[in-house]
């Protein structure tokens, strides 16, 4: 695809070379994101950050990524008292607000609304999540993390063996990640979930049709023995009829250090889209994993900044200018990546 | 008036040369607002954006205008849990918060509160709307838009023929616009409203005393035949006793493409302060006007950035420095104005 | 203490040379805070501003201080709908959010929570208030103000005679200020409160053990005759069982201009941590003091910016670079300090 001026709405819009291009640019963002160098390539540019549904980590990650490129951020959060509440159409909102920025990152609870907004916007729009539908930068940072973690183990994405665990029915992240994985044939996928929360059949078929081996399981311990990555997810309790129904599944596939040691190969990577539940009997990933160097969940969150910097520089067409006039950081940086 | 260091509180404070000066400066902001060039003239300056009543478009427009001049924005929205709720006076709030910024843009639901705040502030305050009272930058951008649209048709403000339509009784924007128009004698004004929502008599008299021809009407179609501008407004439902009373008037003067074609001169400009109502039976301006090139409502919103940049540079006295050290934009810009 | 890379969590972490170092650096921030000069020393750095409890003045003061050093601010306010509400631990929140910024300013309603967050953060954290516990930058700006006001009267902190007035039992600010004062032996302290709201005994003993003279009183007028500073505080009504109980004490020690003139030495300085209550019968400091040049409450709020700039430059280790490449302000500045 041609990135300059494009909206980023869905993982479906990417071919394999597009994903590889994003990752290559994300790699080049590393000295800036990790605070060894400073670039001002987007000085004077404005990001319109519109989070019509709250999401602290995604909102701040987009905003920081834009700041790290030298740009400014104008934020809008919530919309109970906005013009939309006075009966304004999404079309009008998009026409007006796109006049105030150079690129927009948007989250909205209604599936399809970000694409509808993008249709009327006069500047590129990046989908930061539209309900149960899409969240492409999350899928990209997940796959980018898989690629990075595998690389330190001397492997590539095509050699990946991955277990996805938990609520595979409602979990938007595992759906989108599967679609991206389908672009890299040869992956071995293990899908571990309660019977009622299995991965939708269409996605399983898509993975198989793309040349992947797919195994489904209802049992955690026996199924994580021969994988490079365990990708754990939380129960999407807001998608269930009742709290009680959600509680049936919560904490069902709980990974802790002793289960890890007893079952996994050494150096098996643990991922999670976060937030992970920390309440008793509801934890997917136990706190005793926090000292395990293979727990990659915070590196995964960090990678979101790299991927979002890559998306911004691609749609605004400044990739080749990032390194010009860059300089070293002059303040104390405690950052440990 | 002397702009440097002044508050901008009311359209009443302007003489005609002041308005012309603001428009001349707004013209000079065009390459920066439309992203052909970048200026950093206000680098290091801070805008205190205080919206004690929500207004996404006005808040973001002020903030983006300040960012486009190179300054930073510190925002406060809502005040339910603020110090004011703990019994702090507006005087104290103003004394303290004006110590944190170089200029303040403020909206507040109570008429007169912004002027009271300005009286205690140590930096210039721009009124972003104080309830039913004033919203001077809106009136300025409206008149600036009229001037721009007329100019492309080879006309000037003094030759203007304008129809104001809708809730002329409670509509703050038409009151303020009328006061500004009074500075440019010779305008032909048609006031179209239900009898109960007529323009206040004081404003009508002021327009006539200023040398304008004023016609009042309760009928849309026959009254928009010979005007350059149709300025449509929404019913200010929050000002009515009940939703039912507001519903009586909603959608009463609905303009759509067929009424436009059947009644208006070619190239008649359509304006609206936005938001326009998009709900069935409540639309003032139909969606089928969206492809009409004379629909100027989004150019009007865009002009808000130009006018606010002009106000900032005037009160901070940097007009002559804006172009110094300016440079071209180096990123992709899809902006279509 | 070594400032570079340190958290600022409590006044207890400071020795006297640390406080003197902060004040010396704060002095050097004055041309930048008062808008005579601009520095961009923290260009490219990001402050994570996390106010899980609202506090407009503290939040904006931190943000403006960071902007004045050339850095960017990414804000989060409220947490009802955040990941914490989905069961995320403070540990995870800290690990993730500290990846998006270079330093964090945080307020949280729960005592100890900021220290817990700091324990997991990968960047320095400055406590902006954790419930009834600590608010070290407030104590520092209070003592910095005392030092500044005394200096204009030819006195030093060791020669201070101060009266603390009001709710000394629940007032966090007077507790923290007392701890800092304990580092400067020789102060004369008068504690004026209702019997039920006396200063906790541990703090009184600590002051005496540090070489201070301490007098307790239940009467305002006779006790403010021989002091340099009257430090007034509001009733912490949120700490009482009922509004009625709080009302018993509200407005009990009300200072106004006639009481001041009748009882105080000339040039006695009046301070207050703000907000002061402006409601009838609840005022600690009457409005008729507003023209008294010894009312230092707004200089005190202004000093918060200086002290916070000092803390940022110290923990990020850029003190010696602030003046490099600094330049004069080029816009209108109405600031009257």
PDB file of C-alpha atoms in Angstrom, chain A residues 41-292:
ATOM      1  CA  UNK A  41      10.899  15.991  12.367  1.00  0.00           C
ATOM      2  CA  UNK A  42       7.224  16.717  13.085  1.00  0.00           C
ATOM      3  CA  UNK A  43       7.798  20.107  14.725  1.00  0.00           C
ATOM      4  CA  UNK A  44       4.703  22.194  14.067  1.00  0.00           C
ATOM      5  CA  UNK A  45       2.462  19.202  13.319  1.00  0.00           C
ATOM      6  CA  UNK A  46      -0.610  18.505  15.455  1.00  0.00           C
ATOM      7  CA  UNK A  47      -2.089  15.129  16.409  1.00  0.00           C
ATOM      8  CA  UNK A  48      -5.815  15.195  17.071  1.00  0.00           C
ATOM      9  CA  UNK A  49      -6.251  12.555  19.770  1.00  0.00           C
ATOM     10  CA  UNK A  50      -9.937  11.656  20.038  1.00  0.00           C
ATOM     11  CA  UNK A  51     -10.813   9.043  22.581  1.00  0.00           C
ATOM     12  CA  UNK A  52     -14.561   8.818  22.683  1.00  0.00           C
ATOM     13  CA  UNK A  53     -14.037   5.772  24.907  1.00  0.00           C
ATOM     14  CA  UNK A  54     -11.425   5.799  27.672  1.00  0.00           C
ATOM     15  CA  UNK A  55      -8.133   3.983  27.209  1.00  0.00           C
ATOM     16  CA  UNK A  56      -5.261   5.504  29.149  1.00  0.00           C
ATOM     17  CA  UNK A  57      -2.465   3.336  27.796  1.00  0.00           C
ATOM     18  CA  UNK A  58      -3.438   3.557  24.125  1.00  0.00           C
ATOM     19  CA  UNK A  59      -4.115   7.287  24.337  1.00  0.00           C
ATOM     20  CA  UNK A  60      -0.847   8.091  26.100  1.00  0.00           C
ATOM     21  CA  UNK A  61       1.134   5.753  23.839  1.00  0.00           C
ATOM     22  CA  UNK A  62      -0.127   7.541  20.707  1.00  0.00           C
ATOM     23  CA  UNK A  63       0.452  10.954  22.289  1.00  0.00           C
ATOM     24  CA  UNK A  64       3.961  10.172  23.482  1.00  0.00           C
ATOM     25  CA  UNK A  65       4.872   8.668  20.103  1.00  0.00           C
ATOM     26  CA  UNK A  66       3.831  11.924  18.433  1.00  0.00           C
ATOM     27  CA  UNK A  67       5.674  14.075  20.982  1.00  0.00           C
ATOM     28  CA  UNK A  68       8.821  11.978  20.439  1.00  0.00           C
ATOM     29  CA  UNK A  69       8.709  13.021  16.787  1.00  0.00           C
ATOM     30  CA  UNK A  70       8.508  16.689  17.781  1.00  0.00           C
ATOM     31  CA  UNK A  71       4.783  17.214  17.244  1.00  0.00           C
ATOM     32  CA  UNK A  72       2.041  18.592  19.474  1.00  0.00           C
ATOM     33  CA  UNK A  73      -1.067  16.764  20.725  1.00  0.00           C
ATOM     34  CA  UNK A  74      -4.574  18.169  21.166  1.00  0.00           C
ATOM     35  CA  UNK A  75      -6.754  15.724  23.078  1.00  0.00           C
ATOM     36  CA  UNK A  76     -10.472  15.129  23.375  1.00  0.00           C
ATOM     37  CA  UNK A  77     -11.780  12.469  25.761  1.00  0.00           C
ATOM     38  CA  UNK A  78     -15.347  11.379  26.424  1.00  0.00           C
ATOM     39  CA  UNK A  79     -18.294  12.656  24.450  1.00  0.00           C
ATOM     40  CA  UNK A  80     -21.288  12.730  26.745  1.00  0.00           C
ATOM     41  CA  UNK A  81     -21.475  16.521  26.570  1.00  0.00           C
ATOM     42  CA  UNK A  82     -20.076  16.994  23.102  1.00  0.00           C
ATOM     43  CA  UNK A  83     -21.696  18.232  19.930  1.00  0.00           C
ATOM     44  CA  UNK A  84     -22.562  14.620  19.070  1.00  0.00           C
ATOM     45  CA  UNK A  85     -24.844  14.715  22.102  1.00  0.00           C
ATOM     46  CA  UNK A  86     -26.514  17.796  20.558  1.00  0.00           C
ATOM     47  CA  UNK A  87     -27.354  15.730  17.489  1.00  0.00           C
ATOM     48  CA  UNK A  88     -24.307  16.427  15.338  1.00  0.00           C
ATOM     49  CA  UNK A  89     -23.450  13.778  12.774  1.00  0.00           C
ATOM     50  CA  UNK A  90     -20.134  11.955  12.760  1.00  0.00           C
ATOM     51  CA  UNK A  91     -19.665  13.458   9.279  1.00  0.00           C
ATOM     52  CA  UNK A  92     -19.814  17.027  10.600  1.00  0.00           C
ATOM     53  CA  UNK A  93     -17.612  16.200  13.596  1.00  0.00           C
ATOM     54  CA  UNK A  94     -15.023  14.730  11.258  1.00  0.00           C
ATOM     55  CA  UNK A  95     -15.127  17.632   8.804  1.00  0.00           C
ATOM     56  CA  UNK A  96     -14.659  20.172  11.577  1.00  0.00           C
ATOM     57  CA  UNK A  97     -12.134  18.440  13.830  1.00  0.00           C
ATOM     58  CA  UNK A  98      -9.948  17.332  10.930  1.00  0.00           C
ATOM     59  CA  UNK A  99      -9.432  21.039  10.219  1.00  0.00           C
ATOM     60  CA  UNK A 100      -7.564  21.380  13.514  1.00  0.00           C
ATOM     61  CA  UNK A 101      -4.852  18.728  13.101  1.00  0.00           C
ATOM     62  CA  UNK A 102      -2.525  16.980  10.644  1.00  0.00           C
ATOM     63  CA  UNK A 103      -3.375  13.422  11.629  1.00  0.00           C
ATOM     64  CA  UNK A 104      -5.967  11.901  13.948  1.00  0.00           C
ATOM     65  CA  UNK A 105      -5.827   8.938  16.356  1.00  0.00           C
ATOM     66  CA  UNK A 106      -9.338   7.904  17.307  1.00  0.00           C
ATOM     67  CA  UNK A 107     -11.081   5.402  19.564  1.00  0.00           C
ATOM     68  CA  UNK A 108     -14.841   4.986  19.578  1.00  0.00           C
ATOM     69  CA  UNK A 109     -17.099   2.339  21.158  1.00  0.00           C
ATOM     70  CA  UNK A 110     -19.142   1.714  17.994  1.00  0.00           C
ATOM     71  CA  UNK A 111     -17.786  -0.769  15.406  1.00  0.00           C
ATOM     72  CA  UNK A 112     -17.311   0.968  12.062  1.00  0.00           C
ATOM     73  CA  UNK A 113     -17.482   4.478  13.452  1.00  0.00           C
ATOM     74  CA  UNK A 114     -13.784   5.207  12.973  1.00  0.00           C
ATOM     75  CA  UNK A 115     -13.968   4.205   9.311  1.00  0.00           C
ATOM     76  CA  UNK A 116     -17.074   6.375   8.894  1.00  0.00           C
ATOM     77  CA  UNK A 117     -15.243   9.270  10.533  1.00  0.00           C
ATOM     78  CA  UNK A 118     -12.216   8.685   8.302  1.00  0.00           C
ATOM     79  CA  UNK A 119     -14.449   8.867   5.245  1.00  0.00           C
ATOM     80  CA  UNK A 120     -15.237  12.498   6.057  1.00  0.00           C
ATOM     81  CA  UNK A 121     -11.861  13.480   7.523  1.00  0.00           C
ATOM     82  CA  UNK A 122      -9.524  15.758   5.599  1.00  0.00           C
ATOM     83  CA  UNK A 123      -6.414  14.239   7.225  1.00  0.00           C
ATOM     84  CA  UNK A 124      -5.223  10.648   7.823  1.00  0.00           C
ATOM     85  CA  UNK A 125      -7.020   8.774  10.623  1.00  0.00           C
ATOM     86  CA  UNK A 126      -5.484   5.943  12.665  1.00  0.00           C
ATOM     87  CA  UNK A 127      -7.976   3.592  14.303  1.00  0.00           C
ATOM     88  CA  UNK A 128      -7.178   3.294  18.012  1.00  0.00           C
ATOM     89  CA  UNK A 129      -9.987   0.794  18.536  1.00  0.00           C
ATOM     90  CA  UNK A 130     -13.625   0.778  17.439  1.00  0.00           C
ATOM     91  CA  UNK A 131     -15.447  -1.461  19.897  1.00  0.00           C
ATOM     92  CA  UNK A 132     -15.221  -5.186  19.137  1.00  0.00           C
ATOM     93  CA  UNK A 133     -14.083  -4.484  15.619  1.00  0.00           C
ATOM     94  CA  UNK A 134     -10.466  -3.397  15.003  1.00  0.00           C
ATOM     95  CA  UNK A 135      -7.383  -2.052  16.772  1.00  0.00           C
ATOM     96  CA  UNK A 136      -4.680  -2.404  14.130  1.00  0.00           C
ATOM     97  CA  UNK A 137      -1.809  -0.772  16.006  1.00  0.00           C
ATOM     98  CA  UNK A 138      -2.283  -3.319  18.820  1.00  0.00           C
ATOM     99  CA  UNK A 139      -2.023  -6.219  16.358  1.00  0.00           C
ATOM    100  CA  UNK A 140       1.053  -4.643  14.800  1.00  0.00           C
ATOM    101  CA  UNK A 141       2.809  -4.141  18.134  1.00  0.00           C
ATOM    102  CA  UNK A 142       1.975  -7.722  19.095  1.00  0.00           C
ATOM    103  CA  UNK A 143       3.516  -9.120  15.930  1.00  0.00           C
ATOM    104  CA  UNK A 144       6.434  -6.690  16.187  1.00  0.00           C
ATOM    105  CA  UNK A 145       7.068  -7.991  19.715  1.00  0.00           C
ATOM    106  CA  UNK A 146       6.911 -11.595  18.516  1.00  0.00           C
ATOM    107  CA  UNK A 147       9.441 -10.737  15.815  1.00  0.00           C
ATOM    108  CA  UNK A 148      11.760  -8.980  18.300  1.00  0.00           C
ATOM    109  CA  UNK A 149      11.601 -11.700  20.930  1.00  0.00           C
ATOM    110  CA  UNK A 150      12.169 -14.429  18.337  1.00  0.00           C
ATOM    111  CA  UNK A 151      15.097 -12.502  16.874  1.00  0.00           C
ATOM    112  CA  UNK A 152      16.950 -12.582  20.200  1.00  0.00           C
ATOM    113  CA  UNK A 153      16.464 -16.366  20.080  1.00  0.00           C
ATOM    114  CA  UNK A 154      17.719 -16.613  16.497  1.00  0.00           C
ATOM    115  CA  UNK A 155      14.334 -17.348  14.960  1.00  0.00           C
ATOM    116  CA  UNK A 156      12.013 -15.601  12.487  1.00  0.00           C
ATOM    117  CA  UNK A 157       8.232 -15.178  12.344  1.00  0.00           C
ATOM    118  CA  UNK A 158       7.854 -18.043   9.835  1.00  0.00           C
ATOM    119  CA  UNK A 159       9.340 -20.413  12.409  1.00  0.00           C
ATOM    120  CA  UNK A 160       6.959 -19.289  15.128  1.00  0.00           C
ATOM    121  CA  UNK A 161       5.124 -21.701  17.410  1.00  0.00           C
ATOM    122  CA  UNK A 162       2.523 -19.757  19.402  1.00  0.00           C
ATOM    123  CA  UNK A 163      -0.190 -20.597  21.938  1.00  0.00           C
ATOM    124  CA  UNK A 164      -3.080 -18.168  22.284  1.00  0.00           C
ATOM    125  CA  UNK A 165      -4.837 -18.612  25.611  1.00  0.00           C
ATOM    126  CA  UNK A 166      -8.092 -17.460  27.149  1.00  0.00           C
ATOM    127  CA  UNK A 167     -11.147 -15.772  25.706  1.00  0.00           C
ATOM    128  CA  UNK A 168     -10.493 -16.373  22.011  1.00  0.00           C
ATOM    129  CA  UNK A 169     -14.127 -15.760  21.107  1.00  0.00           C
ATOM    130  CA  UNK A 170     -14.470 -12.157  22.193  1.00  0.00           C
ATOM    131  CA  UNK A 171     -10.806 -11.168  22.350  1.00  0.00           C
ATOM    132  CA  UNK A 172     -10.279  -8.627  19.588  1.00  0.00           C
ATOM    133  CA  UNK A 173      -6.497  -8.794  19.858  1.00  0.00           C
ATOM    134  CA  UNK A 174      -6.169 -12.504  19.065  1.00  0.00           C
ATOM    135  CA  UNK A 175      -8.455 -12.121  16.055  1.00  0.00           C
ATOM    136  CA  UNK A 176      -6.391  -9.294  14.595  1.00  0.00           C
ATOM    137  CA  UNK A 177      -3.082 -10.946  15.432  1.00  0.00           C
ATOM    138  CA  UNK A 178      -4.254 -14.116  13.660  1.00  0.00           C
ATOM    139  CA  UNK A 179      -5.051 -12.110  10.548  1.00  0.00           C
ATOM    140  CA  UNK A 180      -1.549 -10.636  10.529  1.00  0.00           C
ATOM    141  CA  UNK A 181       0.050 -14.021  11.205  1.00  0.00           C
ATOM    142  CA  UNK A 182      -1.788 -15.366   8.160  1.00  0.00           C
ATOM    143  CA  UNK A 183       0.557 -13.237   6.040  1.00  0.00           C
ATOM    144  CA  UNK A 184       3.556 -15.280   7.280  1.00  0.00           C
ATOM    145  CA  UNK A 185       2.849 -18.947   6.303  1.00  0.00           C
ATOM    146  CA  UNK A 186       4.284 -21.825   8.296  1.00  0.00           C
ATOM    147  CA  UNK A 187       3.353 -20.841  11.835  1.00  0.00           C
ATOM    148  CA  UNK A 188       2.234 -23.461  14.338  1.00  0.00           C
ATOM    149  CA  UNK A 189      -0.751 -22.158  16.301  1.00  0.00           C
ATOM    150  CA  UNK A 190      -2.250 -23.697  19.448  1.00  0.00           C
ATOM    151  CA  UNK A 191      -5.594 -22.247  20.499  1.00  0.00           C
ATOM    152  CA  UNK A 192      -6.373 -22.825  24.188  1.00  0.00           C
ATOM    153  CA  UNK A 193      -9.800 -21.779  25.439  1.00  0.00           C
ATOM    154  CA  UNK A 194     -12.947 -23.049  27.125  1.00  0.00           C
ATOM    155  CA  UNK A 195     -15.200 -24.718  24.571  1.00  0.00           C
ATOM    156  CA  UNK A 196     -17.662 -21.811  24.804  1.00  0.00           C
ATOM    157  CA  UNK A 197     -14.966 -19.233  24.071  1.00  0.00           C
ATOM    158  CA  UNK A 198     -13.286 -20.879  21.069  1.00  0.00           C
ATOM    159  CA  UNK A 199     -11.725 -18.879  18.288  1.00  0.00           C
ATOM    160  CA  UNK A 200     -14.343 -18.095  15.582  1.00  0.00           C
ATOM    161  CA  UNK A 201     -14.304 -20.756  12.888  1.00  0.00           C
ATOM    162  CA  UNK A 202     -13.701 -18.261  10.091  1.00  0.00           C
ATOM    163  CA  UNK A 203     -10.399 -17.239  11.604  1.00  0.00           C
ATOM    164  CA  UNK A 204      -9.298 -20.837  12.201  1.00  0.00           C
ATOM    165  CA  UNK A 205     -10.072 -21.659   8.579  1.00  0.00           C
ATOM    166  CA  UNK A 206      -8.242 -18.557   7.396  1.00  0.00           C
ATOM    167  CA  UNK A 207      -5.138 -19.580   9.345  1.00  0.00           C
ATOM    168  CA  UNK A 208      -5.240 -23.089   7.895  1.00  0.00           C
ATOM    169  CA  UNK A 209      -5.875 -21.835   4.372  1.00  0.00           C
ATOM    170  CA  UNK A 210      -2.817 -19.625   4.781  1.00  0.00           C
ATOM    171  CA  UNK A 211      -0.605 -22.630   5.424  1.00  0.00           C
ATOM    172  CA  UNK A 212      -0.561 -22.668   9.224  1.00  0.00           C
ATOM    173  CA  UNK A 213      -0.909 -25.685  11.434  1.00  0.00           C
ATOM    174  CA  UNK A 214      -3.710 -25.083  13.954  1.00  0.00           C
ATOM    175  CA  UNK A 215      -4.467 -27.162  17.032  1.00  0.00           C
ATOM    176  CA  UNK A 216      -7.326 -26.462  19.431  1.00  0.00           C
ATOM    177  CA  UNK A 217      -7.226 -27.388  23.117  1.00  0.00           C
ATOM    178  CA  UNK A 218      -9.174 -26.923  26.339  1.00  0.00           C
ATOM    179  CA  UNK A 219      -6.217 -27.674  28.562  1.00  0.00           C
ATOM    180  CA  UNK A 220      -3.398 -25.275  29.352  1.00  0.00           C
ATOM    181  CA  UNK A 221      -0.563 -27.295  30.849  1.00  0.00           C
ATOM    182  CA  UNK A 222      -0.237 -29.954  28.193  1.00  0.00           C
ATOM    183  CA  UNK A 223      -0.583 -27.455  25.363  1.00  0.00           C
ATOM    184  CA  UNK A 224       2.193 -24.988  26.120  1.00  0.00           C
ATOM    185  CA  UNK A 225       5.053 -27.475  26.092  1.00  0.00           C
ATOM    186  CA  UNK A 226       6.367 -26.817  22.609  1.00  0.00           C
ATOM    187  CA  UNK A 227       5.774 -23.182  21.791  1.00  0.00           C
ATOM    188  CA  UNK A 228       7.965 -20.082  21.540  1.00  0.00           C
ATOM    189  CA  UNK A 229       5.249 -17.706  22.724  1.00  0.00           C
ATOM    190  CA  UNK A 230       2.358 -17.997  25.152  1.00  0.00           C
ATOM    191  CA  UNK A 231      -0.040 -15.166  24.335  1.00  0.00           C
ATOM    192  CA  UNK A 232      -2.451 -14.888  27.263  1.00  0.00           C
ATOM    193  CA  UNK A 233      -5.624 -12.769  27.253  1.00  0.00           C
ATOM    194  CA  UNK A 234      -8.171 -11.609  29.788  1.00  0.00           C
ATOM    195  CA  UNK A 235     -11.842 -12.520  29.831  1.00  0.00           C
ATOM    196  CA  UNK A 236     -13.704  -9.727  28.026  1.00  0.00           C
ATOM    197  CA  UNK A 237     -16.218  -9.452  30.833  1.00  0.00           C
ATOM    198  CA  UNK A 238     -17.982  -6.490  29.277  1.00  0.00           C
ATOM    199  CA  UNK A 239     -19.050  -8.748  26.390  1.00  0.00           C
ATOM    200  CA  UNK A 240     -20.861 -11.278  28.603  1.00  0.00           C
ATOM    201  CA  UNK A 241     -24.510 -11.220  29.600  1.00  0.00           C
ATOM    202  CA  UNK A 242     -23.665 -11.081  33.282  1.00  0.00           C
ATOM    203  CA  UNK A 243     -20.797 -10.783  35.702  1.00  0.00           C
ATOM    204  CA  UNK A 244     -21.620 -14.291  36.853  1.00  0.00           C
ATOM    205  CA  UNK A 245     -21.164 -15.727  33.376  1.00  0.00           C
ATOM    206  CA  UNK A 246     -17.820 -13.921  33.046  1.00  0.00           C
ATOM    207  CA  UNK A 247     -16.752 -15.259  36.434  1.00  0.00           C
ATOM    208  CA  UNK A 248     -17.243 -18.807  35.176  1.00  0.00           C
ATOM    209  CA  UNK A 249     -14.253 -18.353  32.908  1.00  0.00           C
ATOM    210  CA  UNK A 250     -12.119 -15.918  34.815  1.00  0.00           C
ATOM    211  CA  UNK A 251      -8.835 -17.362  36.025  1.00  0.00           C
ATOM    212  CA  UNK A 252      -9.514 -20.667  34.241  1.00  0.00           C
ATOM    213  CA  UNK A 253      -6.178 -20.715  32.420  1.00  0.00           C
ATOM    214  CA  UNK A 254      -3.894 -19.265  34.984  1.00  0.00           C
ATOM    215  CA  UNK A 255      -0.180 -19.292  34.262  1.00  0.00           C
ATOM    216  CA  UNK A 256       2.261 -18.982  37.148  1.00  0.00           C
ATOM    217  CA  UNK A 257       5.946 -19.637  37.610  1.00  0.00           C
ATOM    218  CA  UNK A 258       5.623 -23.255  38.720  1.00  0.00           C
ATOM    219  CA  UNK A 259       3.329 -24.176  35.816  1.00  0.00           C
ATOM    220  CA  UNK A 260       5.744 -22.369  33.521  1.00  0.00           C
ATOM    221  CA  UNK A 261       8.775 -24.212  34.872  1.00  0.00           C
ATOM    222  CA  UNK A 262       7.049 -27.591  34.833  1.00  0.00           C
ATOM    223  CA  UNK A 263       5.691 -27.330  31.310  1.00  0.00           C
ATOM    224  CA  UNK A 264       7.400 -24.780  29.086  1.00  0.00           C
ATOM    225  CA  UNK A 265      10.638 -24.944  27.168  1.00  0.00           C
ATOM    226  CA  UNK A 266      13.324 -22.634  28.577  1.00  0.00           C
ATOM    227  CA  UNK A 267      13.004 -19.074  27.269  1.00  0.00           C
ATOM    228  CA  UNK A 268       9.373 -19.423  26.258  1.00  0.00           C
ATOM    229  CA  UNK A 269       8.111 -15.865  25.901  1.00  0.00           C
ATOM    230  CA  UNK A 270       5.000 -14.719  27.774  1.00  0.00           C
ATOM    231  CA  UNK A 271       2.865 -11.996  26.179  1.00  0.00           C
ATOM    232  CA  UNK A 272      -0.438 -10.319  27.089  1.00  0.00           C
ATOM    233  CA  UNK A 273      -2.194  -7.297  25.533  1.00  0.00           C
ATOM    234  CA  UNK A 274      -2.817  -5.837  29.035  1.00  0.00           C
ATOM    235  CA  UNK A 275      -4.417  -4.928  31.327  1.00  0.00           C
ATOM    236  CA  UNK A 276      -3.992  -8.251  33.126  1.00  0.00           C
ATOM    237  CA  UNK A 277      -6.359  -8.907  35.981  1.00  0.00           C
ATOM    238  CA  UNK A 278      -4.667  -8.753  39.397  1.00  0.00           C
ATOM    239  CA  UNK A 279      -7.667  -9.756  41.490  1.00  0.00           C
ATOM    240  CA  UNK A 280      -7.604 -13.017  43.404  1.00  0.00           C
ATOM    241  CA  UNK A 281      -8.904 -15.986  41.437  1.00  0.00           C
ATOM    242  CA  UNK A 282      -8.984 -13.894  38.289  1.00  0.00           C
ATOM    243  CA  UNK A 283      -5.327 -13.702  37.341  1.00  0.00           C
ATOM    244  CA  UNK A 284      -4.289 -14.936  33.930  1.00  0.00           C
ATOM    245  CA  UNK A 285      -0.605 -14.274  34.654  1.00  0.00           C
ATOM    246  CA  UNK A 286       0.508 -14.558  38.243  1.00  0.00           C
ATOM    247  CA  UNK A 287       2.627 -11.893  39.937  1.00  0.00           C
ATOM    248  CA  UNK A 288       5.330 -14.496  40.614  1.00  0.00           C
ATOM    249  CA  UNK A 289       6.157 -14.286  36.902  1.00  0.00           C
ATOM    250  CA  UNK A 290       7.251 -10.651  37.292  1.00  0.00           C
ATOM    251  CA  UNK A 291      10.893 -11.592  37.778  1.00  0.00           C
ATOM    252  CA  UNK A 292      10.901 -14.033  34.867  1.00  0.00           C
TER     253      UNK A 292
END
